Short mmCIF file of C-alpha atoms and ligand atoms in Angstrom, two decimals:
data_model
loop_
_atom_site.label_atom_id
_atom_site.label_comp_id
_atom_site.label_asym_id
_atom_site.label_seq_id
_atom_site.Cartn_x
_atom_site.Cartn_y
_atom_site.Cartn_z
CA MET A 540 0.48 0.27 -0.13
CA ARG A 541 1.53 3.60 -0.93
CA VAL A 542 1.40 6.04 1.77
CA PHE A 543 1.60 9.27 1.67
CA ASN A 544 5.36 10.73 1.99
CA PHE A 545 6.53 13.90 2.92
CA SER A 546 9.87 13.22 3.07
CA ALA A 547 12.34 16.00 2.61
CA GLY A 548 14.33 14.02 1.08
CA PRO A 549 15.10 11.03 -0.83
CA ALA A 550 11.03 12.00 -1.21
CA VAL A 551 8.60 11.09 -2.80
CA LEU A 552 8.24 10.30 -6.41
CA PRO A 553 5.46 9.94 -9.44
CA LEU A 554 3.85 6.28 -9.06
CA GLU A 555 2.72 6.22 -12.65
CA VAL A 556 7.03 6.60 -12.64
CA LEU A 557 8.06 4.02 -10.46
CA GLU A 558 5.31 1.29 -11.70
CA GLN A 559 7.39 2.17 -15.41
CA ALA A 560 10.45 1.37 -14.13
CA ARG A 561 9.07 -1.28 -11.96
CA ASP A 562 7.65 -2.86 -15.32
CA GLU A 563 11.34 -2.10 -17.11
CA ILE A 564 13.56 -3.58 -14.50
CA THR A 565 13.88 -6.67 -15.97
CA ASP A 566 13.76 -6.41 -19.87
CA TRP A 567 14.09 -2.78 -20.88
CA ASN A 568 13.27 -1.78 -24.13
CA GLY A 569 12.65 -5.51 -25.67
CA GLY A 570 16.81 -6.02 -24.62
CA GLY A 571 16.31 -9.17 -22.60
CA MET A 572 18.36 -6.78 -19.32
CA SER A 573 17.87 -4.03 -17.25
CA VAL A 574 19.04 0.13 -18.28
CA MET A 575 21.42 -0.90 -15.59
CA GLU A 576 22.89 -3.42 -16.82
CA ILE A 577 24.18 -2.43 -20.53
CA SER A 578 27.48 0.43 -20.82
CA HIS A 579 26.67 3.64 -20.64
CA ARG A 580 28.40 4.22 -23.72
CA SER A 581 25.78 1.72 -25.73
CA LYS A 582 23.97 3.71 -28.48
CA ALA A 583 20.93 3.00 -26.70
CA PHE A 584 21.83 4.38 -23.30
CA VAL A 585 23.35 7.61 -25.03
CA ALA A 586 19.72 8.37 -26.50
CA VAL A 587 18.17 7.50 -23.38
CA ALA A 588 20.55 10.19 -21.62
CA GLN A 589 20.21 12.78 -24.81
CA GLN A 590 16.91 12.56 -24.84
CA ALA A 591 16.66 13.02 -20.61
CA GLU A 592 18.72 16.39 -21.65
CA SER A 593 16.67 17.35 -24.17
CA ASP A 594 13.14 17.50 -22.42
CA LEU A 595 14.48 19.31 -19.36
CA ARG A 596 15.77 21.79 -21.79
CA GLU A 597 12.43 22.04 -22.91
CA LEU A 598 10.90 21.86 -19.35
CA LEU A 599 13.26 24.45 -18.53
CA GLY A 600 13.74 26.55 -21.06
CA ILE A 601 17.43 25.94 -21.13
CA PRO A 602 19.27 28.32 -23.35
CA ALA A 603 21.73 27.34 -26.02
CA ASN A 604 23.97 29.38 -24.61
CA TYR A 605 23.78 26.84 -21.83
CA ARG A 606 25.72 23.19 -21.02
CA VAL A 607 23.41 20.85 -19.19
CA LEU A 608 26.31 18.37 -16.65
CA PHE A 609 24.50 14.94 -14.91
CA LEU A 610 27.01 14.48 -12.85
CA GLN A 611 28.21 12.35 -8.93
CA GLY A 612 29.15 14.02 -5.21
CA GLY A 613 25.49 15.63 -4.65
CA ALA A 614 24.39 19.35 -4.12
CA THR A 615 27.81 18.86 -0.91
CA ALA A 616 30.07 18.61 -3.55
CA GLN A 617 28.70 21.44 -6.14
CA PHE A 618 29.91 23.41 -2.47
CA SER A 619 33.55 23.14 -3.22
CA VAL A 620 33.87 21.92 -7.10
CA ILE A 621 31.67 26.15 -7.50
CA PRO A 622 34.49 27.74 -6.10
CA LEU A 623 37.15 25.34 -7.86
CA ASN A 624 35.89 26.13 -11.22
CA LEU A 625 34.74 29.82 -10.90
CA ALA A 626 36.56 31.11 -8.59
CA ALA A 627 40.94 31.92 -9.23
CA GLU A 628 42.98 31.55 -6.22
CA GLY A 629 43.09 34.07 -3.95
CA ALA A 630 39.58 35.70 -4.62
CA THR A 631 36.91 36.54 -3.33
CA VAL A 632 33.08 34.62 -3.36
CA SER A 633 29.69 36.35 -2.17
CA TYR A 634 27.08 34.20 -0.49
CA VAL A 635 23.84 35.42 0.70
CA ASN A 636 23.42 33.93 3.64
CA THR A 637 19.19 32.67 4.43
CA GLY A 638 19.74 29.58 7.01
CA ALA A 639 21.37 26.31 7.45
CA TRP A 640 22.00 24.66 3.81
CA SER A 641 23.23 28.54 2.50
CA ARG A 642 25.73 28.23 4.72
CA LYS A 643 27.24 24.97 4.73
CA ALA A 644 28.02 26.35 0.80
CA LEU A 645 29.30 29.45 1.93
CA GLY A 646 31.66 26.96 4.56
CA GLU A 647 32.72 24.38 2.59
CA ALA A 648 33.39 27.88 0.50
CA LYS A 649 35.60 29.29 2.80
CA ARG A 650 37.83 26.42 2.25
CA TYR A 651 38.81 27.90 -1.17
CA ASN A 652 37.89 31.89 -0.76
CA LYS A 653 37.05 35.07 0.39
CA VAL A 654 33.70 34.69 0.99
CA SER A 655 32.04 37.56 1.51
CA VAL A 656 28.15 37.76 3.23
CA ALA A 657 26.29 39.96 0.89
CA ALA A 658 23.37 39.91 3.42
CA ASP A 659 22.58 37.39 5.79
CA ALA A 660 18.19 36.88 7.59
CA ALA A 661 20.30 36.38 11.82
CA ASP A 662 18.03 38.85 12.07
CA THR A 663 14.48 37.40 11.74
CA ALA A 664 16.37 34.74 13.13
CA TYR A 665 16.71 32.93 9.29
CA ASN A 666 12.95 32.65 9.26
CA SER A 667 12.41 35.82 5.91
CA VAL A 668 14.75 36.77 3.33
CA PRO A 669 17.12 39.66 3.47
CA PRO A 670 15.66 42.79 1.03
CA LEU A 671 17.79 43.64 -1.58
CA ALA A 672 17.94 47.14 -0.52
CA GLY A 673 20.13 45.90 1.81
CA TRP A 674 22.61 44.18 0.41
CA GLN A 675 26.06 44.08 -0.12
CA VAL A 676 27.67 42.36 -3.29
CA ASP A 677 31.85 43.05 -3.93
CA PRO A 678 32.02 44.50 -7.14
CA ALA A 679 34.83 42.17 -7.50
CA ALA A 680 32.95 39.74 -6.62
CA ALA A 681 33.45 35.93 -9.03
CA TYR A 682 30.41 34.40 -8.39
CA LEU A 683 27.19 35.78 -6.09
CA HIS A 684 25.63 32.03 -4.73
CA TYR A 685 22.27 31.81 -3.30
CA THR A 686 20.16 29.05 -2.02
CA PRO A 687 16.33 29.74 -3.85
CA ASN A 688 15.31 27.25 -1.11
CA GLU A 689 16.02 26.68 2.41
CA THR A 690 15.25 22.81 2.36
CA ILE A 691 15.22 23.02 6.22
CA GLY A 692 14.15 26.93 6.94
CA GLY A 693 10.78 26.20 4.61
CA VAL A 694 12.23 30.11 4.10
CA GLU A 695 11.57 30.11 -0.66
CA PHE A 696 12.84 33.36 -2.28
CA PRO A 697 10.25 35.38 -4.05
CA PHE A 698 12.41 37.44 -6.63
CA VAL A 699 15.21 36.14 -8.45
CA PRO A 700 18.27 39.22 -7.84
CA ASP A 701 19.47 41.33 -10.21
CA VAL A 702 22.97 40.95 -9.97
CA ALA A 703 24.13 43.52 -12.63
CA ALA A 704 21.79 46.18 -10.64
CA LEU A 705 23.18 45.23 -6.96
CA ALA A 706 27.09 45.12 -8.22
CA ALA A 707 26.38 48.40 -10.45
CA ARG A 708 25.40 50.01 -6.50
CA GLY A 709 28.29 48.73 -4.70
CA SER A 710 30.80 49.45 -7.61
CA ALA A 711 29.13 53.01 -7.80
CA SER A 712 29.93 52.98 -3.89
CA ALA A 713 33.10 52.36 -4.50
CA GLY A 714 34.34 54.85 -6.88
CA ALA A 715 34.87 51.43 -9.74
CA GLY A 716 31.94 52.07 -12.00
CA SER A 717 29.98 49.23 -13.26
CA ALA A 718 31.09 47.38 -15.77
CA ARG A 719 31.94 44.42 -13.59
CA GLY A 720 28.46 44.36 -12.31
CA SER A 721 26.82 42.85 -14.82
CA ALA A 722 29.39 39.99 -15.78
CA ILE A 723 29.06 38.19 -12.27
CA PRO A 724 27.50 34.96 -12.60
CA LEU A 725 24.46 34.61 -9.84
CA VAL A 726 24.55 30.86 -8.73
CA ALA A 727 21.73 29.19 -7.12
CA ASP A 728 20.87 25.81 -5.19
CA MET A 729 18.32 24.66 -6.59
CA SER A 730 18.35 21.25 -4.75
CA SER A 731 14.60 21.21 -3.34
CA THR A 732 12.87 24.00 -5.86
CA ILE A 733 14.22 23.14 -8.86
CA LEU A 734 10.84 22.15 -11.98
CA SER A 735 8.57 22.91 -8.44
CA ARG A 736 7.97 26.64 -11.57
CA PRO A 737 9.50 28.31 -14.45
CA ILE A 738 12.09 29.74 -13.90
CA ASP A 739 14.31 31.97 -16.28
CA VAL A 740 17.51 30.22 -16.86
CA GLY A 741 18.73 33.34 -18.84
CA LYS A 742 19.20 35.15 -15.28
CA PHE A 743 21.59 32.54 -13.68
CA GLY A 744 25.20 31.64 -14.92
CA LEU A 745 24.86 28.56 -12.87
CA ILE A 746 21.67 26.51 -11.71
CA TYR A 747 22.55 22.95 -9.40
CA ALA A 748 20.20 20.87 -7.59
CA GLY A 749 20.67 16.54 -5.97
CA ALA A 750 18.20 14.80 -7.80
CA GLN A 751 16.78 13.07 -4.52
CA LYS A 752 13.58 16.24 -4.59
CA ASN A 753 12.00 16.75 -7.65
CA ILE A 754 14.44 14.33 -10.70
CA GLY A 755 14.75 10.99 -8.93
CA PRO A 756 16.59 8.41 -6.69
CA SER A 757 19.29 10.42 -4.99
CA GLY A 758 22.79 10.12 -7.06
CA ILE A 759 22.73 12.60 -9.59
CA THR A 760 23.58 15.67 -9.59
CA VAL A 761 22.06 18.56 -12.71
CA VAL A 762 24.44 21.44 -13.25
CA ILE A 763 22.74 23.90 -16.05
CA VAL A 764 25.78 26.49 -16.63
CA ARG A 765 26.40 29.24 -19.40
CA GLU A 766 28.68 27.81 -21.43
CA ASP A 767 31.21 31.06 -20.98
CA LEU A 768 31.98 29.63 -17.19
CA LEU A 769 33.32 26.74 -18.72
CA GLY A 770 36.87 25.78 -19.35
CA ARG A 771 37.98 28.33 -15.50
CA ALA A 772 38.78 25.80 -13.09
CA ARG A 773 41.58 25.69 -10.96
CA ALA A 774 44.38 22.92 -11.89
CA ALA A 775 44.40 21.22 -8.78
CA THR A 776 40.68 20.51 -10.26
CA PRO A 777 39.34 16.76 -10.06
CA THR A 778 38.94 16.24 -13.94
CA VAL A 779 35.34 14.63 -12.75
CA PHE A 780 34.77 17.72 -11.24
CA ASP A 781 36.01 19.92 -14.13
CA TYR A 782 33.22 21.57 -15.55
CA LYS A 783 34.75 21.58 -19.07
CA ALA A 784 35.88 18.27 -19.40
CA MET A 785 32.68 17.01 -17.91
CA ALA A 786 30.79 18.99 -20.37
CA ASP A 787 33.25 17.60 -23.55
CA GLU A 788 32.60 14.76 -22.72
CA GLY A 789 28.46 14.79 -22.51
CA SER A 790 29.03 14.04 -18.09
CA MET A 791 30.40 10.80 -19.55
CA LEU A 792 34.10 11.08 -19.14
CA ASN A 793 33.80 8.32 -16.20
CA THR A 794 30.60 6.08 -15.66
CA PRO A 795 27.96 8.40 -14.97
CA PRO A 796 24.54 6.94 -12.42
CA THR A 797 23.09 5.46 -15.10
CA PHE A 798 19.84 4.61 -13.41
CA GLY A 799 19.30 7.90 -11.95
CA TRP A 800 19.75 9.46 -15.50
CA TYR A 801 17.34 7.15 -16.81
CA PHE A 802 14.47 7.34 -13.84
CA ALA A 803 15.20 11.48 -13.70
CA GLY A 804 14.12 10.90 -17.63
CA LEU A 805 11.37 8.99 -17.14
CA VAL A 806 10.84 11.93 -14.74
CA PHE A 807 10.67 14.79 -17.39
CA LYS A 808 8.41 12.61 -19.43
CA TRP A 809 5.39 12.98 -16.79
CA LEU A 810 6.16 16.06 -15.74
CA LYS A 811 5.49 16.95 -19.74
CA ARG A 812 2.61 14.62 -19.26
CA GLN A 813 1.46 17.16 -16.85
CA GLY A 814 1.48 20.18 -18.43
CA GLY A 815 4.77 21.29 -17.65
CA LEU A 816 6.31 23.20 -15.44
CA ALA A 817 3.35 26.31 -14.98
CA ALA A 818 0.90 23.58 -14.98
CA MET A 819 2.88 22.21 -11.69
CA ALA A 820 3.24 25.97 -10.29
CA GLU A 821 -0.57 26.16 -9.78
CA ARG A 822 -0.75 23.14 -8.16
CA ASN A 823 1.96 23.71 -5.87
CA ARG A 824 0.60 27.30 -5.04
CA ALA A 825 -2.35 25.26 -4.36
CA LYS A 826 -1.09 22.68 -2.50
CA ALA A 827 0.86 25.40 0.07
CA ALA A 828 -1.72 27.10 0.68
CA MET A 829 -4.30 24.99 1.34
CA LEU A 830 -1.40 23.57 4.87
CA TYR A 831 -0.88 27.03 5.03
CA ALA A 832 -4.29 28.18 5.45
CA ALA A 833 -5.21 25.65 7.73
CA ILE A 834 -1.94 26.12 9.39
CA ASP A 835 -2.93 29.83 9.80
CA SER A 836 -6.06 29.61 11.33
CA SER A 837 -5.31 27.29 14.04
CA ALA A 838 -3.96 28.25 17.24
CA PHE A 839 -2.66 25.27 17.82
CA TYR A 840 -0.23 25.43 14.90
CA ARG A 841 2.48 27.39 13.77
CA ASN A 842 4.43 27.80 10.55
CA PRO A 843 7.59 31.45 11.56
CA VAL A 844 8.49 32.06 8.55
CA ALA A 845 7.60 35.66 7.52
CA LYS A 846 4.54 35.12 4.83
CA ASP A 847 6.01 36.10 1.03
CA ALA A 848 8.88 34.09 1.92
CA ARG A 849 7.06 30.90 3.07
CA SER A 850 8.09 27.96 0.83
CA TRP A 851 6.30 26.54 -1.86
CA MET A 852 7.89 23.18 -1.12
CA ASN A 853 9.40 22.47 2.39
CA VAL A 854 6.21 23.94 5.16
CA PRO A 855 7.87 23.50 8.71
CA PHE A 856 5.26 24.02 11.30
CA THR A 857 5.43 23.41 15.76
CA LEU A 858 2.14 22.55 17.44
CA ALA A 859 1.44 25.23 20.42
CA ARG A 860 1.91 21.47 22.99
CA PRO A 861 5.38 19.91 21.78
CA GLU A 862 4.43 16.91 24.25
CA LEU A 863 2.41 16.12 21.50
CA ASP A 864 4.75 15.84 18.88
CA GLN A 865 5.10 12.06 19.04
CA GLU A 866 1.26 11.20 19.65
CA PHE A 867 0.87 13.39 16.62
CA LEU A 868 3.20 11.63 14.39
CA ALA A 869 2.25 8.18 15.40
CA GLY A 870 -1.72 9.69 14.47
CA ALA A 871 -0.01 11.23 11.00
CA ASN A 872 1.72 7.75 10.89
CA ALA A 873 -1.92 5.45 11.21
CA ALA A 874 -3.27 7.96 8.95
CA GLY A 875 -1.16 7.00 5.95
CA LEU A 876 1.24 11.06 6.70
CA THR A 877 4.65 8.94 6.50
CA ASN A 878 7.74 11.20 6.88
CA LEU A 879 6.76 14.66 8.96
CA GLU A 880 9.09 14.68 12.00
CA GLY A 881 10.77 18.45 11.55
CA HIS A 882 14.72 18.44 10.75
CA ARG A 883 17.39 17.00 13.30
CA SER A 884 18.20 20.58 14.55
CA VAL A 885 14.46 22.26 14.86
CA GLY A 886 12.46 20.01 15.96
CA GLY A 887 8.60 20.34 15.26
CA MET A 888 6.63 18.93 11.83
CA ARG A 889 7.88 19.41 8.34
CA ALA A 890 5.65 18.77 5.22
CA SER A 891 7.43 18.49 2.07
CA LEU A 892 5.67 18.57 -1.00
CA TYR A 893 7.04 18.30 -3.76
CA ASN A 894 5.90 17.67 -7.58
CA ALA A 895 4.79 13.86 -7.24
CA MET A 896 2.46 15.32 -3.69
CA PRO A 897 -0.55 14.50 -4.98
CA THR A 898 -3.00 17.53 -3.78
CA GLU A 899 -5.04 15.03 -2.59
CA GLY A 900 -2.35 14.03 0.20
CA VAL A 901 -2.15 17.33 1.03
CA ALA A 902 -5.71 17.73 2.03
CA THR A 903 -5.81 14.12 4.13
CA LEU A 904 -3.31 15.49 5.72
CA VAL A 905 -5.20 18.79 6.33
CA GLN A 906 -8.04 17.37 7.99
CA PHE A 907 -5.81 15.05 9.82
CA MET A 908 -4.54 18.38 11.47
CA GLN A 909 -7.53 20.00 12.33
CA GLU A 910 -8.80 16.73 13.93
CA PHE A 911 -6.02 16.58 16.29
CA ALA A 912 -6.65 20.01 17.45
CA ARG A 913 -10.07 19.66 17.72
CA LYS A 914 -9.17 16.68 19.85
CA HIS A 915 -6.13 18.36 21.27
CA GLY A 916 -6.61 22.13 21.11
N1 PMP B 1726 20.87 21.67 -0.23
C1 PMP B 1726 19.59 21.74 -0.26
C2 PMP B 1726 18.77 23.20 -0.16
C3 PMP B 1726 19.54 20.83 0.05
O1 PMP B 1726 17.55 20.15 0.66
C4 PMP B 1726 20.16 20.23 0.31
C5 PMP B 1726 19.72 18.43 0.48
N2 PMP B 1726 19.13 18.31 1.52
C6 PMP B 1726 21.76 19.97 -0.30
C7 PMP B 1726 22.05 20.95 -0.42
C8 PMP B 1726 22.89 19.07 0.10
O2 PMP B 1726 22.25 17.76 -1.23
P1 PMP B 1726 23.32 16.39 -1.33
O3 PMP B 1726 23.09 15.15 -0.35
O4 PMP B 1726 22.85 16.10 -2.09
O5 PMP B 1726 24.59 16.76 -1.36
#
């Protein structure tokens, strides 16, 4: 029996896709073998890989001057790989700190470069996105990094930062002119928001995401990088993490995670059948609105995030009586609502509402929450 799985990641995958993968697991494409048992260099697998890339390009509207890489190491590897590829030794890199994941990213970057913090949401206990007016982007920064969706805090940017305007402001006050501003690449960790709504890829220098939320099983990392940023890796960069070397080899410089790539391709086809990202955005907006409305209309539940920065994907909430947390989780489990326990660093509850979470799952959760509050409120 399937449950409604609210895990933050690895997370729920579309049932249709799981069933297709199950049906194909021993005999894929009539070849008498699974897709996991064939060479990544075979014609059949290369076709799978190319189709997945082209479907992803179509879904996100990725311009022709961007390369799509399918890598390993998770988003965490990218925390190091990004400075190694985009910043020279001794250069300054700029980070926005909105919570646990941006903090990890900037902590890792400090091992390679001087990190300048452009903005920090500490004054709101990381429950908001710092207003652009206060950002200080070093005009000499090699790139500006931010985390559009903080998976743990449930904080999501309601805007894409306009780096050119920000850097122009920085250089004007430094008297250095604004010429460099438009050249600072914007780098985004989209691990927990990619494919949840349409984005304008052209505004970014680089987008990266671990697969295990909206893309597929863990083990694959998608990097979308503007072509002019390739070929700048430091000499000591491991070859499998050199964006240009990987782009030149179609992400097959070594054996890629073939099953994950195949599965991601099935998810991209599923997304197209759902009507693409505009349709997903409508559904995701409605699912999140339903849950936030249930939280806000009850004195028993609370979400601490500023309304304009509330995540569509990850909704943390607490109970007015935390001594009931275990009873809430046990009751939810019994009702087929699983993995609602908050991140170990914050406690409380967290419901992740990725693309594959059906509206019915959120409606069932809301109903459960209302009944629980009636009984215990
Ligand atoms: N960034 C964000 C926003 C995440 O949510 C996660 C994982 N939950 C990571 C980075 C780390 O990803 P990985 O485990 O793939 O390294």
